[in-house]
Amino acid sequence: MDKKTLKQYRALLKEQALNDKAIDKLYDRAAEVPTVMGKVVGSSKDFPFTEVRTTVQMDEPKEADEIARRLRIRKERQEQIRATVLEIEQYIAEISDSVDRQIFELTFLEGKTQQEIATTVGYTQARVSQRIKSVLED
């Protein structure tokens, strides 16, 4: 795990919330897609099986397809975000040293500055930075 990925945690949580709202809006939009009349081709169920054209009601195809495509993209991104967030949380949870784990939680999960963390754990800001660097190098 690298520092760049860890720093993405809070931004990913915000993106996840925005993505949830966008998905909800797309579902609302999908419910409002106009219904149009369309023709389908089939065959009669009895012999001779002649071609039959039937008029049916269906969602407006172009708009419905566009909404479905956007929903698929959003859901795929949502899964990527969830996987990355889970990976970051697991990485931090697996840090064996309690003080280092606390420093990582405060830094990357809660977004506190190294100076605030130093006050909390009783170290200097430089020592907090050293501990982060040493864990990331391992």
mmCIF file of C-alpha atoms in Angstrom:
data_model
loop_
_atom_site.group_PDB
_atom_site.id
_atom_site.type_symbol
_atom_site.label_atom_id
_atom_site.label_comp_id
_atom_site.label_asym_id
_atom_site.label_seq_id
_atom_site.Cartn_x
_atom_site.Cartn_y
_atom_site.Cartn_z
ATOM 1 C CA MET A 1 0.000 0.000 0.000
ATOM 2 C CA ASP A 2 1.330 3.440 -0.826
ATOM 3 C CA LYS A 3 0.667 6.849 0.669
ATOM 4 C CA LYS A 4 -1.126 8.098 -2.450
ATOM 5 C CA THR A 5 -3.738 5.329 -2.205
ATOM 6 C CA LEU A 6 -4.209 5.898 1.525
ATOM 7 C CA LYS A 7 -4.776 9.625 0.977
ATOM 8 C CA GLN A 8 -7.587 8.781 -1.465
ATOM 9 C CA TYR A 9 -9.748 7.342 1.348
ATOM 10 C CA ARG A 10 -11.683 10.479 2.284
ATOM 11 C CA ALA A 11 -12.123 11.534 -1.353
ATOM 12 C CA LEU A 12 -13.426 8.048 -2.165
ATOM 13 C CA LEU A 13 -16.033 8.301 0.602
ATOM 14 C CA LYS A 14 -17.242 11.621 -0.820
ATOM 15 C CA GLU A 15 -17.275 10.194 -4.339
ATOM 16 C CA GLN A 16 -19.252 7.213 -3.059
ATOM 17 C CA ALA A 17 -21.945 9.511 -1.635
ATOM 18 C CA LEU A 18 -22.113 11.520 -4.874
ATOM 19 C CA ASN A 19 -22.284 8.318 -6.895
ATOM 20 C CA ASP A 20 -25.176 7.050 -4.743
ATOM 21 C CA LYS A 21 -27.100 10.265 -5.447
ATOM 22 C CA ALA A 22 -26.391 9.988 -9.175
ATOM 23 C CA ILE A 23 -27.618 6.379 -9.208
ATOM 24 C CA ASP A 24 -30.815 7.400 -7.408
ATOM 25 C CA LYS A 25 -31.387 10.173 -9.964
ATOM 26 C CA LEU A 26 -30.871 7.725 -12.821
ATOM 27 C CA TYR A 27 -33.416 5.326 -11.300
ATOM 28 C CA ASP A 28 -35.886 8.223 -10.982
ATOM 29 C CA ARG A 29 -35.214 9.178 -14.593
ATOM 30 C CA ALA A 30 -35.680 5.570 -15.706
ATOM 31 C CA ALA A 31 -39.105 5.523 -14.060
ATOM 32 C CA GLU A 32 -40.102 8.599 -16.090
ATOM 33 C CA VAL A 33 -39.031 7.291 -19.513
ATOM 34 C CA PRO A 34 -41.973 7.772 -21.891
ATOM 35 C CA THR A 35 -43.793 4.743 -23.247
ATOM 36 C CA VAL A 36 -44.056 4.472 -27.023
ATOM 37 C CA MET A 37 -45.693 2.051 -29.413
ATOM 38 C CA GLY A 38 -43.335 -0.321 -31.177
ATOM 39 C CA LYS A 39 -43.629 -3.259 -33.522
ATOM 40 C CA VAL A 40 -42.218 -6.713 -32.922
ATOM 41 C CA VAL A 41 -42.038 -9.650 -35.286
ATOM 42 C CA GLY A 42 -43.019 -13.162 -34.299
ATOM 43 C CA SER A 43 -44.616 -16.238 -35.773
ATOM 44 C CA SER A 44 -48.066 -17.621 -35.237
ATOM 45 C CA LYS A 45 -48.260 -20.477 -32.746
ATOM 46 C CA ASP A 46 -50.122 -22.819 -35.094
ATOM 47 C CA PHE A 47 -49.076 -24.365 -38.388
ATOM 48 C CA PRO A 48 -48.410 -22.794 -40.875
ATOM 49 C CA PHE A 49 -45.993 -20.621 -38.898
ATOM 50 C CA THR A 50 -46.496 -17.337 -40.665
ATOM 51 C CA GLU A 51 -44.728 -14.133 -39.725
ATOM 52 C CA VAL A 52 -46.843 -11.862 -37.532
ATOM 53 C CA ARG A 53 -46.147 -8.208 -36.681
ATOM 54 C CA THR A 54 -47.562 -7.081 -33.380
ATOM 55 C CA THR A 55 -47.729 -3.594 -31.883
ATOM 56 C CA VAL A 56 -46.592 -3.376 -28.253
ATOM 57 C CA GLN A 57 -45.952 -0.677 -25.679
ATOM 58 C CA MET A 58 -42.323 -0.221 -24.643
ATOM 59 C CA ASP A 59 -40.001 2.320 -23.101
ATOM 60 C CA GLU A 60 -38.508 4.808 -25.534
ATOM 61 C CA PRO A 61 -35.515 2.722 -26.716
ATOM 62 C CA LYS A 62 -32.781 5.352 -27.095
ATOM 63 C CA GLU A 63 -33.426 7.037 -23.768
ATOM 64 C CA ALA A 64 -33.895 3.748 -21.887
ATOM 65 C CA ASP A 65 -30.636 2.366 -23.337
ATOM 66 C CA GLU A 66 -28.744 5.538 -22.417
ATOM 67 C CA ILE A 67 -30.000 5.415 -18.828
ATOM 68 C CA ALA A 68 -29.160 1.699 -18.559
ATOM 69 C CA ARG A 69 -25.635 2.338 -19.877
ATOM 70 C CA ARG A 70 -25.052 5.170 -17.396
ATOM 71 C CA LEU A 71 -26.399 3.052 -14.539
ATOM 72 C CA ARG A 72 -24.038 0.220 -15.454
ATOM 73 C CA ILE A 73 -21.045 2.600 -15.514
ATOM 74 C CA ARG A 74 -22.009 4.150 -12.165
ATOM 75 C CA LYS A 75 -22.519 0.757 -10.521
ATOM 76 C CA GLU A 76 -19.145 -0.500 -11.780
ATOM 77 C CA ARG A 77 -17.451 2.604 -10.362
ATOM 78 C CA GLN A 78 -19.336 2.112 -7.092
ATOM 79 C CA GLU A 79 -17.915 -1.419 -6.804
ATOM 80 C CA GLN A 80 -14.392 -0.144 -7.527
ATOM 81 C CA ILE A 81 -14.772 2.485 -4.806
ATOM 82 C CA ARG A 82 -16.081 -0.057 -2.289
ATOM 83 C CA ALA A 83 -13.206 -2.427 -3.045
ATOM 84 C CA THR A 84 -10.572 0.300 -2.633
ATOM 85 C CA VAL A 85 -12.128 1.620 0.594
ATOM 86 C CA LEU A 86 -12.250 -1.905 2.013
ATOM 87 C CA GLU A 87 -8.632 -2.541 0.980
ATOM 88 C CA ILE A 88 -7.474 0.643 2.753
ATOM 89 C CA GLU A 89 -9.447 -0.160 5.917
ATOM 90 C CA GLN A 90 -8.099 -3.728 5.989
ATOM 91 C CA TYR A 91 -4.524 -2.533 5.472
ATOM 92 C CA ILE A 92 -4.792 -0.155 8.419
ATOM 93 C CA ALA A 93 -6.529 -2.765 10.595
ATOM 94 C CA GLU A 94 -3.691 -5.228 9.924
ATOM 95 C CA ILE A 95 -0.965 -2.882 11.223
ATOM 96 C CA SER A 96 0.377 -4.745 14.237
ATOM 97 C CA ASP A 97 1.664 -1.820 16.323
ATOM 98 C CA SER A 98 -1.163 -0.087 18.173
ATOM 99 C CA VAL A 99 0.366 3.400 18.045
ATOM 100 C CA ASP A 100 1.112 3.106 14.323
ATOM 101 C CA ARG A 101 -2.423 1.870 13.659
ATOM 102 C CA GLN A 102 -3.819 4.796 15.662
ATOM 103 C CA ILE A 103 -1.620 7.240 13.709
ATOM 104 C CA PHE A 104 -2.805 5.782 10.383
ATOM 105 C CA GLU A 105 -6.466 5.869 11.427
ATOM 106 C CA LEU A 106 -6.210 9.488 12.508
ATOM 107 C CA THR A 107 -4.206 10.527 9.443
ATOM 108 C CA PHE A 108 -5.909 8.707 6.606
ATOM 109 C CA LEU A 109 -9.361 7.731 7.879
ATOM 110 C CA GLU A 110 -10.188 10.838 9.906
ATOM 111 C CA GLY A 111 -8.082 13.331 7.938
ATOM 112 C CA LYS A 112 -6.318 14.947 10.888
ATOM 113 C CA THR A 113 -3.027 16.788 10.471
ATOM 114 C CA GLN A 114 0.226 15.330 11.744
ATOM 115 C CA GLN A 115 0.423 18.131 14.323
ATOM 116 C CA GLU A 116 -3.025 17.228 15.723
ATOM 117 C CA ILE A 117 -2.049 13.557 15.813
ATOM 118 C CA ALA A 118 1.230 14.373 17.559
ATOM 119 C CA THR A 119 -0.718 16.106 20.316
ATOM 120 C CA THR A 120 -3.093 13.142 20.621
ATOM 121 C CA VAL A 121 -0.456 10.384 20.801
ATOM 122 C CA GLY A 122 2.216 12.382 22.615
ATOM 123 C CA TYR A 123 4.852 12.544 19.871
ATOM 124 C CA THR A 124 6.345 15.388 17.877
ATOM 125 C CA GLN A 125 5.063 16.045 14.379
ATOM 126 C CA ALA A 126 8.393 14.822 12.974
ATOM 127 C CA ARG A 127 8.111 11.517 14.870
ATOM 128 C CA VAL A 128 4.571 10.979 13.546
ATOM 129 C CA SER A 129 5.897 11.510 10.014
ATOM 130 C CA GLN A 130 8.749 9.055 10.672
ATOM 131 C CA ARG A 131 6.343 6.386 11.970
ATOM 132 C CA ILE A 132 4.133 6.719 8.889
ATOM 133 C CA LYS A 133 7.146 6.480 6.592
ATOM 134 C CA SER A 134 8.577 3.457 8.413
ATOM 135 C CA VAL A 135 5.291 1.510 8.198
ATOM 136 C CA LEU A 136 4.874 2.319 4.502
ATOM 137 C CA GLU A 137 8.431 1.137 3.759
ATOM 138 C CA ASP A 138 7.827 -2.282 5.348
#
